[in-house]
Amino acid sequence: MAIVVMKFGGSSVGDAERMKRVARRVVEKKAEGNRVVVVVSAMGDTTDDLIDLSKQLNDKPSAREMDMLLTTGEQVSVALLSMTIQGLGHNAVSYTGWQVGMLTEKAHGRARITDIKPDRIHKALGEDNIVVVAGFQGMTEDGEITTLGRGGSDTTAVALAAALKADLCEIYTDVDGIYSTDPRIVKVARKLKDISYDEMLELANLGAAVLHPRAVEYAKHYNVPLVVRSSFNHNEGTIVKEEATMEQGVVVSGIAYDKNVARISILGVRDVPGQLAKVFTALASAGINVDIIVQSGVLNGKADFSFSVGVDDAEASVAVLRKIQSDVGFDDITSETNLVKISIVGAGMVSNPGVAARMFEIISEQGVSIKMVSTSDIKVSCVVDAEKFQDIVRALHTGYNLDTAEQAFVGGPQERR
Ligand code: ADP
Ligand code: ASP
Ligand code: MG
């Protein structure tokens, strides 16, 4: 019998009605003759609501207690889904991450899975159960509860599929598959029949929320057959695999955006060797992930630097820099949020000159100036003010010939936080 892992995101289990819809879908899969493992996220906006609540009580809650809090969301979902399935007359059993041996590193809030012991799941499947597992959570070797980072239930599902040697891992969400860009912003985005692990990984890392980056990494590494599709209809989804069908003449295949961007500038840095090393060693020691780095020209023996970090790391970055200000020797620091990083991705880019220039042109036609740029063989990213980012994404989508004639069908609800 084939083993199928089905993952349902927060919006797919947002209320009792949707929970019932998911239960029916799961039962249907079992009735087709499969062994079914289901991974679920917290219902609707639960995770965001819990974060808001914690901030009312402590503006800097400890990472350990945050994990203790946020893992409750998924625990509610698994119990409710399991009892809904039982109500339909089928055997079901729910488990937390730690009950199914989901071992992780200790990094609270962004832990990586190190091992899974799927014996308990195999046993429950053997006893004819539908197994429902809480996404996004795990436990360290010394018994501390951890989470895998926002959107991490996708990773739970793919990791379980790999550990169980499942025949298929299906990610059910509120859109019909993976599109050339977010179909909520570009109504004429095109649904992809398939996409390569590498291109999807790039899009996910650049902010496309539809799949968690680590889920794609896992799927590539263990060659997990992965499909993204809607929980609101039975339309065919998008297959993520090693080699995708190359469309002739496509240079840019996808556009992603990331609102989680802050820019920190260090002004008037003395231009002597070793300054950059000091700054970025200090940031790395504080566990801060730096993305784009830009240095301006030297004037009167002094230079300015800018770098980008996640919004949540902006304050901590400034604090780290203040500590080393006299040692490094610079005049001031500024920090800026309300930015978006917009990226174009495509494997065909490397052999086509002028792709980046065209992007800069399209952004300038929107009357927006570019604050930072970064490029690689298969992507170009620009950081801009958030205000007109949707217009820019739409213009890029048109400019790189990605628009479809038909309007993208979006299966799920439009209201999102
Ligand atoms: P879930 O709760 O199911 O995990 P997410 O919100 O994490 O759902 O991911 C689905 C959302 O990802 C969609 O509603 C869509 O707005 C967004 N998205 C961003 N980029 C893309 C893309 N290229 N293709 C499809 N969806 C995308
Ligand atoms: N509930 C978690 C989040 O909102 C995990 C997930 O949805 O994948 O980030
Ligand atoms: Mg998600």
CSV table of C-alpha atoms and ligand atoms in Angstrom, one decimal:
chain,number,residue,atom,x,y,z
A,1,MET,CA,0.0,0.0,0.0
A,2,ALA,CA,1.3,3.4,-0.9
A,3,ILE,CA,2.1,5.9,1.9
A,4,VAL,CA,0.9,9.5,1.2
A,5,VAL,CA,1.7,12.5,3.4
A,6,MET,CA,-0.9,15.3,3.1
A,7,LYS,CA,-0.2,18.7,4.7
A,8,PHE,CA,-2.9,21.3,5.3
A,9,GLY,CA,-1.9,24.9,6.1
A,10,GLY,CA,-3.6,27.3,8.5
A,11,SER,CA,-6.1,28.7,6.1
A,12,SER,CA,-7.2,25.2,5.1
A,13,VAL,CA,-8.2,24.4,8.7
A,14,GLY,CA,-9.3,27.9,9.6
A,15,ASP,CA,-12.7,27.0,11.1
A,16,ALA,CA,-14.9,24.0,11.8
A,17,GLU,CA,-16.4,23.9,8.3
A,18,ARG,CA,-12.9,23.8,6.7
A,19,MET,CA,-11.7,21.2,9.3
A,20,LYS,CA,-14.6,19.0,8.1
A,21,ARG,CA,-13.6,19.5,4.5
A,22,VAL,CA,-10.1,18.5,5.3
A,23,ALA,CA,-11.3,15.4,7.2
A,24,ARG,CA,-13.4,14.3,4.1
A,25,ARG,CA,-10.4,14.9,1.8
A,26,VAL,CA,-8.2,12.7,4.0
A,27,VAL,CA,-10.8,9.9,4.3
A,28,GLU,CA,-11.1,10.0,0.5
A,29,LYS,CA,-7.4,9.5,0.1
A,30,LYS,CA,-7.5,6.5,2.4
A,31,ALA,CA,-10.5,5.1,0.6
A,32,GLU,CA,-8.4,5.2,-2.6
A,33,GLY,CA,-6.2,2.5,-0.9
A,34,ASN,CA,-3.4,4.6,0.7
A,35,ARG,CA,-1.9,4.7,4.1
A,36,VAL,CA,-2.4,8.4,5.1
A,37,VAL,CA,-0.3,10.6,7.3
A,38,VAL,CA,-1.6,14.1,7.8
A,39,VAL,CA,0.4,17.2,8.9
A,40,VAL,CA,-1.5,20.2,10.0
A,41,SER,CA,-0.7,23.8,10.9
A,42,ALA,CA,-2.4,26.0,13.5
A,43,MET,CA,-5.9,27.1,12.6
A,44,GLY,CA,-6.2,30.4,10.6
A,45,ASP,CA,-4.3,33.2,12.2
A,46,THR,CA,-3.7,31.4,15.5
A,47,THR,CA,0.1,31.7,15.4
A,48,ASP,CA,0.0,35.5,14.6
A,49,ASP,CA,-2.6,36.0,17.4
A,50,LEU,CA,-0.4,34.2,19.9
A,51,ILE,CA,2.6,36.3,18.9
A,52,ASP,CA,0.5,39.5,19.4
A,53,LEU,CA,-0.8,38.3,22.8
A,54,SER,CA,2.8,37.5,24.0
A,55,LYS,CA,3.9,41.0,23.0
A,56,GLN,CA,1.2,42.6,25.2
A,57,LEU,CA,2.8,40.8,28.1
A,58,ASN,CA,6.5,41.1,27.4
A,59,ASP,CA,7.9,43.0,24.4
A,60,LYS,CA,11.0,40.7,24.4
A,61,PRO,CA,9.7,37.3,25.4
A,62,SER,CA,12.3,34.5,25.6
A,63,ALA,CA,12.7,32.3,22.6
A,64,ARG,CA,12.1,29.2,24.7
A,65,GLU,CA,8.7,30.4,26.0
A,66,MET,CA,7.7,31.6,22.5
A,67,ASP,CA,8.2,28.0,21.3
A,68,MET,CA,6.3,26.7,24.3
A,69,LEU,CA,3.4,29.0,23.3
A,70,LEU,CA,3.4,28.7,19.5
A,71,THR,CA,3.5,24.9,19.5
A,72,THR,CA,0.0,24.9,21.2
A,73,GLY,CA,-1.6,26.1,18.0
A,74,GLU,CA,-0.7,23.0,16.1
A,75,GLN,CA,-1.7,20.8,19.0
A,76,VAL,CA,-5.2,22.2,18.9
A,77,SER,CA,-5.4,21.4,15.2
A,78,VAL,CA,-4.3,17.8,15.4
A,79,ALA,CA,-6.7,16.9,18.2
A,80,LEU,CA,-9.6,18.6,16.4
A,81,LEU,CA,-8.8,17.0,13.0
A,82,SER,CA,-8.4,13.5,14.5
A,83,MET,CA,-11.7,13.7,16.3
A,84,THR,CA,-13.4,15.0,13.1
A,85,ILE,CA,-12.0,12.0,11.2
A,86,GLN,CA,-13.2,9.7,13.9
A,87,GLY,CA,-16.6,11.3,13.7
A,88,LEU,CA,-16.7,10.2,10.0
A,89,GLY,CA,-16.3,6.6,11.2
A,90,HIS,CA,-12.5,6.1,10.6
A,91,ASN,CA,-9.7,5.3,12.9
A,92,ALA,CA,-7.4,8.2,13.6
A,93,VAL,CA,-4.8,9.1,16.1
A,94,SER,CA,-3.0,12.5,16.6
A,95,TYR,CA,0.6,13.0,17.8
A,96,THR,CA,2.7,16.0,18.7
A,97,GLY,CA,6.1,16.4,17.1
A,98,TRP,CA,7.9,15.0,20.1
A,99,GLN,CA,5.6,11.9,20.3
A,100,VAL,CA,6.8,10.9,16.8
A,101,GLY,CA,10.5,11.5,17.6
A,102,MET,CA,10.9,14.7,15.7
A,103,LEU,CA,14.4,15.6,17.0
A,104,THR,CA,15.8,19.1,16.3
A,105,GLU,CA,18.7,21.3,17.1
A,106,LYS,CA,18.3,23.7,20.0
A,107,ALA,CA,17.9,26.9,18.0
A,108,HIS,CA,14.5,28.1,19.4
A,109,GLY,CA,12.3,29.6,16.7
A,110,ARG,CA,14.3,28.3,13.8
A,111,ALA,CA,15.4,24.8,14.7
A,112,ARG,CA,16.5,22.3,12.0
A,113,ILE,CA,15.3,18.7,12.1
A,114,THR,CA,18.2,16.4,12.9
A,115,ASP,CA,16.4,13.0,13.1
A,116,ILE,CA,13.0,11.4,13.0
A,117,LYS,CA,12.1,8.1,14.6
A,118,PRO,CA,9.0,7.1,12.6
A,119,ASP,CA,8.4,3.7,14.4
A,120,ARG,CA,5.3,5.0,16.2
A,121,ILE,CA,3.8,6.2,12.9
A,122,HIS,CA,4.5,2.9,11.2
A,123,LYS,CA,2.8,1.0,14.0
A,124,ALA,CA,-0.3,3.3,14.0
A,125,LEU,CA,-0.6,3.0,10.2
A,126,GLY,CA,-0.3,-0.8,10.5
A,127,GLU,CA,-3.3,-0.7,12.9
A,128,ASP,CA,-5.3,1.0,10.2
A,129,ASN,CA,-5.2,4.5,11.6
A,130,ILE,CA,-5.1,7.8,9.8
A,131,VAL,CA,-2.1,9.4,11.6
A,132,VAL,CA,-2.4,13.2,12.3
A,133,VAL,CA,0.9,14.9,13.2
A,134,ALA,CA,1.4,18.5,14.5
A,135,GLY,CA,3.5,20.5,12.0
A,136,PHE,CA,6.2,23.1,12.8
A,137,GLN,CA,7.4,21.5,16.1
A,138,GLY,CA,10.0,19.2,17.5
A,139,MET,CA,12.1,18.5,20.6
A,140,THR,CA,15.8,18.7,21.3
A,141,GLU,CA,17.8,15.8,22.8
A,142,ASP,CA,17.5,17.3,26.2
A,143,GLY,CA,13.7,17.6,26.0
A,144,GLU,CA,13.3,21.2,25.1
A,145,ILE,CA,10.3,22.1,22.8
A,146,THR,CA,11.3,23.9,19.5
A,147,THR,CA,9.7,25.3,16.4
A,148,LEU,CA,11.0,25.2,12.9
A,149,GLY,CA,10.5,28.8,11.8
A,150,ARG,CA,7.4,30.5,10.3
A,151,GLY,CA,5.8,28.3,7.7
A,152,GLY,CA,7.7,25.3,9.0
A,153,SER,CA,4.8,22.8,8.8
A,154,ASP,CA,5.7,22.2,5.1
A,155,THR,CA,9.1,21.0,6.4
A,156,THR,CA,7.5,18.7,8.9
A,157,ALA,CA,5.5,17.1,6.1
A,158,VAL,CA,8.4,16.7,3.7
A,159,ALA,CA,10.8,15.4,6.4
A,160,LEU,CA,8.2,12.9,7.5
A,161,ALA,CA,7.6,11.8,3.9
A,162,ALA,CA,11.4,11.2,3.6
A,163,ALA,CA,11.6,9.3,6.9
A,164,LEU,CA,8.6,7.1,6.0
A,165,LYS,CA,9.8,6.7,2.4
A,166,ALA,CA,6.4,7.9,1.3
A,167,ASP,CA,5.3,7.6,-2.3
A,168,LEU,CA,4.0,11.2,-2.3
A,169,CYS,CA,3.9,14.4,-0.3
A,170,GLU,CA,1.0,16.7,-1.0
A,171,ILE,CA,1.0,20.3,0.3
A,172,TYR,CA,-2.6,21.5,0.4
A,173,THR,CA,-3.0,25.3,0.6
A,174,ASP,CA,-5.4,28.1,-0.4
A,175,VAL,CA,-4.2,28.5,-4.0
A,176,ASP,CA,-4.2,26.0,-6.9
A,177,GLY,CA,-0.5,25.4,-7.0
A,178,ILE,CA,2.8,27.3,-7.6
A,179,TYR,CA,2.4,30.3,-9.9
A,180,SER,CA,4.8,32.6,-11.7
A,181,THR,CA,4.3,35.0,-8.8
A,182,ASP,CA,1.9,35.4,-5.9
A,183,PRO,CA,-1.6,35.1,-7.6
A,184,ARG,CA,-3.1,37.3,-4.9
A,185,ILE,CA,-1.1,40.2,-6.3
A,186,VAL,CA,-1.0,39.4,-10.0
A,187,LYS,CA,-4.4,38.2,-11.2
A,188,VAL,CA,-2.8,37.1,-14.5
A,189,ALA,CA,-0.1,35.0,-12.9
A,190,ARG,CA,0.4,31.7,-14.6
A,191,LYS,CA,0.1,28.4,-12.8
A,192,LEU,CA,3.1,26.2,-13.4
A,193,LYS,CA,2.7,22.5,-14.3
A,194,ASP,CA,6.0,21.8,-12.7
A,195,ILE,CA,9.0,23.5,-11.3
A,196,SER,CA,12.6,22.3,-10.5
A,197,TYR,CA,13.7,22.0,-6.9
A,198,ASP,CA,16.4,24.6,-7.6
A,199,GLU,CA,14.1,27.3,-9.0
A,200,MET,CA,11.6,26.7,-6.2
A,201,LEU,CA,14.3,26.8,-3.6
A,202,GLU,CA,15.4,30.2,-5.0
A,203,LEU,CA,11.8,31.5,-5.0
A,204,ALA,CA,11.1,30.2,-1.5
A,205,ASN,CA,14.4,31.7,-0.1
A,206,LEU,CA,13.4,35.0,-1.8
A,207,GLY,CA,10.1,35.1,0.0
A,208,ALA,CA,7.5,33.1,-1.9
A,209,ALA,CA,5.5,31.9,1.0
A,210,VAL,CA,3.9,29.0,-0.8
A,211,LEU,CA,6.6,26.6,0.4
A,212,HIS,CA,9.0,26.8,3.3
A,213,PRO,CA,12.6,26.9,2.0
A,214,ARG,CA,13.8,24.0,4.1
A,215,ALA,CA,10.9,21.8,2.8
A,216,VAL,CA,12.3,22.3,-0.7
A,217,GLU,CA,15.9,21.6,0.5
A,218,TYR,CA,14.6,18.4,2.1
A,219,ALA,CA,12.6,17.3,-0.9
A,220,LYS,CA,15.6,17.8,-3.2
A,221,HIS,CA,18.0,16.0,-0.9
A,222,TYR,CA,15.8,13.0,-0.4
A,223,ASN,CA,14.1,13.1,-3.8
A,224,VAL,CA,10.7,13.4,-2.2
A,225,PRO,CA,7.9,13.5,-4.9
A,226,LEU,CA,6.2,16.8,-4.0
A,227,VAL,CA,3.0,18.4,-5.2
A,228,VAL,CA,1.4,21.7,-4.2
A,229,ARG,CA,-2.4,21.9,-4.7
A,230,SER,CA,-5.6,23.5,-3.3
A,231,SER,CA,-7.6,22.1,-0.4
A,232,PHE,CA,-10.6,23.9,-1.8
A,233,ASN,CA,-10.9,22.0,-5.1
A,234,HIS,CA,-9.6,19.0,-6.9
A,235,ASN,CA,-7.7,20.8,-9.6
A,236,GLU,CA,-4.3,19.5,-10.6
A,237,GLY,CA,-1.5,21.2,-8.6
A,238,THR,CA,2.2,21.9,-9.4
A,239,ILE,CA,4.8,19.2,-9.2
A,240,VAL,CA,8.2,20.1,-7.7
A,241,LYS,CA,10.9,17.8,-9.1
A,242,GLU,CA,14.5,17.6,-10.2
A,243,GLU,CA,14.1,18.6,-13.9
A,244,ALA,CA,11.2,20.8,-14.9
A,245,THR,CA,9.8,21.2,-18.4
A,246,MET,CA,11.8,24.1,-19.9
A,247,GLU,CA,9.5,26.5,-21.8
A,248,GLN,CA,11.2,27.8,-24.9
A,249,GLY,CA,12.6,31.3,-24.6
A,250,VAL,CA,11.7,31.8,-21.0
A,251,VAL,CA,14.3,33.9,-19.2
A,252,VAL,CA,12.5,34.9,-16.1
A,253,SER,CA,10.2,32.1,-14.7
A,254,GLY,CA,9.1,33.6,-11.4
A,255,ILE,CA,8.9,36.7,-9.3
A,256,ALA,CA,9.1,36.7,-5.5
A,257,TYR,CA,8.9,39.5,-2.9
A,258,ASP,CA,9.9,39.6,0.7
A,259,LYS,CA,8.5,42.2,3.1
A,260,ASN,CA,10.7,41.1,5.9
A,261,VAL,CA,13.6,43.5,5.1
A,262,ALA,CA,15.3,46.2,7.1
A,263,ARG,CA,18.3,48.3,5.9
A,264,ILE,CA,21.0,49.4,8.3
A,265,SER,CA,23.5,52.0,7.2
A,266,ILE,CA,26.8,52.7,8.9
A,267,LEU,CA,27.9,56.2,8.0
A,268,GLY,CA,31.5,57.6,7.9
A,269,VAL,CA,33.5,54.4,8.5
A,270,ARG,CA,37.3,55.0,8.6
A,271,ASP,CA,38.7,53.5,5.5
A,272,VAL,CA,41.3,51.2,6.9
A,273,PRO,CA,41.7,47.4,6.3
A,274,GLY,CA,39.6,45.0,8.6
A,275,GLN,CA,36.6,47.2,9.2
A,276,LEU,CA,34.1,45.1,7.3
A,277,ALA,CA,35.5,42.0,9.0
A,278,LYS,CA,34.9,43.5,12.5
A,279,VAL,CA,31.4,44.6,11.7
A,280,PHE,CA,30.2,41.4,10.2
A,281,THR,CA,32.0,39.1,12.7
A,282,ALA,CA,30.2,41.0,15.5
A,283,LEU,CA,26.8,40.6,13.7
A,284,ALA,CA,27.5,36.9,13.0
A,285,SER,CA,28.4,36.3,16.7
A,286,ALA,CA,25.1,37.7,17.7
A,287,GLY,CA,23.3,35.2,15.4
A,288,ILE,CA,22.2,37.9,12.9
A,289,ASN,CA,21.8,36.8,9.3
A,290,VAL,CA,23.0,39.5,6.9
A,291,ASP,CA,21.7,39.5,3.3
A,292,ILE,CA,22.8,42.2,0.9
A,293,ILE,CA,25.9,44.3,1.6
A,294,VAL,CA,26.6,47.6,-0.3
A,295,GLN,CA,29.6,49.9,0.2
A,296,SER,CA,29.7,53.4,-1.2
A,297,GLY,CA,32.8,55.1,-2.5
A,298,VAL,CA,35.4,56.6,-0.2
A,299,LEU,CA,35.3,60.4,0.5
A,300,ASN,CA,37.8,62.1,2.7
A,301,GLY,CA,39.1,58.7,4.1
A,302,LYS,CA,35.6,57.6,5.1
A,303,ALA,CA,33.1,55.3,3.5
A,304,ASP,CA,29.4,54.4,4.1
A,305,PHE,CA,28.1,50.8,4.3
A,306,SER,CA,24.5,49.5,4.1
A,307,PHE,CA,23.3,46.0,4.7
A,308,SER,CA,20.0,44.3,4.9
A,309,VAL,CA,18.6,42.0,7.7
A,310,GLY,CA,15.3,40.6,8.7
A,311,VAL,CA,13.0,43.2,10.3
A,312,ASP,CA,13.1,41.3,13.6
A,313,ASP,CA,16.9,41.7,13.7
A,314,ALA,CA,17.0,45.4,13.0
A,315,GLU,CA,17.1,46.6,16.6
A,316,ALA,CA,19.6,43.9,17.6
A,317,SER,CA,21.9,44.9,14.7
A,318,VAL,CA,21.9,48.5,15.8
A,319,ALA,CA,22.7,47.5,19.4
A,320,VAL,CA,25.6,45.3,18.2
A,321,LEU,CA,27.0,48.1,16.1
A,322,ARG,CA,26.7,50.7,18.9
A,323,LYS,CA,28.9,48.4,21.1
A,324,ILE,CA,31.7,48.3,18.6
A,325,GLN,CA,31.3,51.9,17.4
A,326,SER,CA,34.4,53.3,19.1
A,327,ASP,CA,36.6,50.3,18.2
A,328,VAL,CA,35.6,50.4,14.5
A,329,GLY,CA,35.4,54.1,14.3
A,330,PHE,CA,32.3,55.4,12.5
A,331,ASP,CA,30.1,58.5,12.7
A,332,ASP,CA,26.5,57.2,12.9
A,333,ILE,CA,24.0,54.4,12.2
A,334,THR,CA,20.6,54.6,10.6
A,335,SER,CA,17.9,51.9,10.4
A,336,GLU,CA,15.1,51.8,7.9
A,337,THR,CA,12.1,49.4,7.6
A,338,ASN,CA,8.9,49.5,5.4
A,339,LEU,CA,11.0,48.1,2.5
A,340,VAL,CA,10.4,45.2,0.1
A,341,LYS,CA,12.9,43.0,-1.7
A,342,ILE,CA,11.6,42.1,-5.1
A,343,SER,CA,13.4,39.3,-7.0
A,344,ILE,CA,13.2,37.9,-10.5
A,345,VAL,CA,14.3,34.2,-10.9
A,346,GLY,CA,15.1,32.1,-13.9
A,347,ALA,CA,17.6,29.4,-14.9
A,348,GLY,CA,17.7,31.0,-18.4
A,349,MET,CA,19.1,34.3,-17.0
A,350,VAL,CA,22.8,33.3,-17.0
A,351,SER,CA,23.0,33.1,-20.8
A,352,ASN,CA,20.9,36.3,-21.5
A,353,PRO,CA,22.6,39.6,-21.0
A,354,GLY,CA,20.5,42.7,-20.1
A,355,VAL,CA,18.0,41.0,-17.8
A,356,ALA,CA,19.0,43.0,-14.8
A,357,ALA,CA,19.1,46.2,-16.8
A,358,ARG,CA,15.5,45.6,-17.9
A,359,MET,CA,14.4,45.1,-14.3
A,360,PHE,CA,16.0,48.4,-13.3
A,361,GLU,CA,14.3,50.1,-16.2
A,362,ILE,CA,10.8,48.7,-15.3
A,363,ILE,CA,11.3,49.8,-11.7
A,364,SER,CA,12.3,53.3,-12.7
A,365,GLU,CA,9.3,53.5,-15.0
A,366,GLN,CA,7.2,53.2,-11.8
A,367,GLY,CA,9.0,56.3,-10.4
A,368,VAL,CA,10.7,54.3,-7.7
A,369,SER,CA,14.4,54.4,-6.8
A,370,ILE,CA,16.3,51.2,-6.0
A,371,LYS,CA,18.0,51.1,-2.6
A,372,MET,CA,20.0,47.9,-2.9
A,373,VAL,CA,20.8,45.3,-5.6
A,374,SER,CA,22.1,41.8,-5.5
A,375,THR,CA,22.5,39.3,-8.3
A,376,SER,CA,23.5,35.7,-8.9
A,377,ASP,CA,23.4,33.4,-12.0
A,378,ILE,CA,19.7,32.8,-11.6
A,379,LYS,CA,18.2,35.8,-9.8
A,380,VAL,CA,18.3,39.6,-9.5
A,381,SER,CA,17.0,41.2,-6.3
A,382,CYS,CA,16.2,44.9,-5.7
A,383,VAL,CA,15.2,46.5,-2.4
A,384,VAL,CA,12.7,49.3,-2.8
A,385,ASP,CA,10.3,51.3,-0.7
A,386,ALA,CA,7.2,49.2,0.2
A,387,GLU,CA,4.7,51.7,-1.1
A,388,LYS,CA,4.5,50.7,-4.7
A,389,PHE,CA,5.8,47.2,-4.6
A,390,GLN,CA,2.6,45.6,-5.9
A,391,ASP,CA,2.7,47.8,-9.0
A,392,ILE,CA,6.3,46.9,-9.5
A,393,VAL,CA,5.6,43.2,-9.3
A,394,ARG,CA,2.8,43.5,-11.8
A,395,ALA,CA,4.9,45.6,-14.2
A,396,LEU,CA,7.8,43.1,-14.0
A,397,HIS,CA,5.3,40.2,-14.6
A,398,THR,CA,4.1,41.9,-17.8
A,399,GLY,CA,7.6,43.1,-18.8
A,400,TYR,CA,9.0,39.6,-18.7
A,401,ASN,CA,6.1,38.2,-20.7
A,402,LEU,CA,4.7,36.1,-17.9
A,403,ASP,CA,1.0,37.3,-18.0
A,404,THR,CA,-1.6,34.7,-19.0
A,405,ALA,CA,-4.7,35.5,-21.0
A,406,GLU,CA,-6.9,34.0,-18.3
A,407,GLN,CA,-7.2,35.3,-14.8
A,408,ALA,CA,-5.6,33.1,-12.3
A,409,PHE,CA,-8.1,30.9,-10.5
A,410,VAL,CA,-7.5,31.3,-6.8
A,411,GLY,CA,-9.4,28.5,-5.0
A,412,GLY,CA,-9.2,29.8,-1.4
A,413,PRO,CA,-10.4,32.7,0.6
A,414,GLN,CA,-9.0,36.1,-0.2
A,415,GLU,CA,-9.0,37.6,3.2
A,416,ARG,CA,-5.6,37.2,4.8
A,417,ARG,CA,-3.7,39.0,7.4
B,1,ADP,P1,-0.6,27.8,4.2
B,1,ADP,O1,-1.4,28.4,5.3
B,1,ADP,O2,-1.4,26.8,3.4
B,1,ADP,O3,0.8,27.3,4.6
B,1,ADP,P2,0.8,30.1,3.0
B,1,ADP,O4,0.1,31.5,3.2
B,1,ADP,O5,2.0,29.8,3.8
B,1,ADP,O6,-0.4,29.0,3.2
B,1,ADP,O7,1.2,30.0,1.5
B,1,ADP,C1,0.2,30.1,0.5
B,1,ADP,C2,0.2,31.6,0.0
B,1,ADP,O8,1.5,31.8,-0.7
B,1,ADP,C3,-0.8,31.9,-1.1
B,1,ADP,O9,-2.0,32.3,-0.5
B,1,ADP,C4,-0.1,33.0,-1.9
B,1,ADP,O10,-0.6,34.3,-1.5
B,1,ADP,C5,1.3,33.0,-1.5
B,1,ADP,N1,2.3,32.9,-2.6
B,1,ADP,C6,3.4,33.7,-2.7
B,1,ADP,N2,4.1,33.4,-3.9
B,1,ADP,C7,3.4,32.4,-4.5
B,1,ADP,C8,3.5,31.7,-5.7
B,1,ADP,N3,4.6,31.9,-6.5
B,1,ADP,N4,2.6,30.7,-6.0
B,1,ADP,C9,1.6,30.5,-5.2
B,1,ADP,N5,1.4,31.2,-4.1
B,1,ADP,C10,2.2,32.1,-3.7
B,2,ASP,N1,1.7,27.8,12.3
B,2,ASP,C1,3.0,28.1,11.9
B,2,ASP,C2,3.1,29.5,11.2
B,2,ASP,O1,2.1,30.2,11.1
B,2,ASP,C3,3.6,27.1,11.0
B,2,ASP,C4,2.9,26.9,9.6
B,2,ASP,O2,1.9,27.5,9.4
B,2,ASP,O3,3.5,26.2,8.8
B,2,ASP,O4,4.1,29.9,10.8
B,3,MG,MG,2.7,28.1,4.7
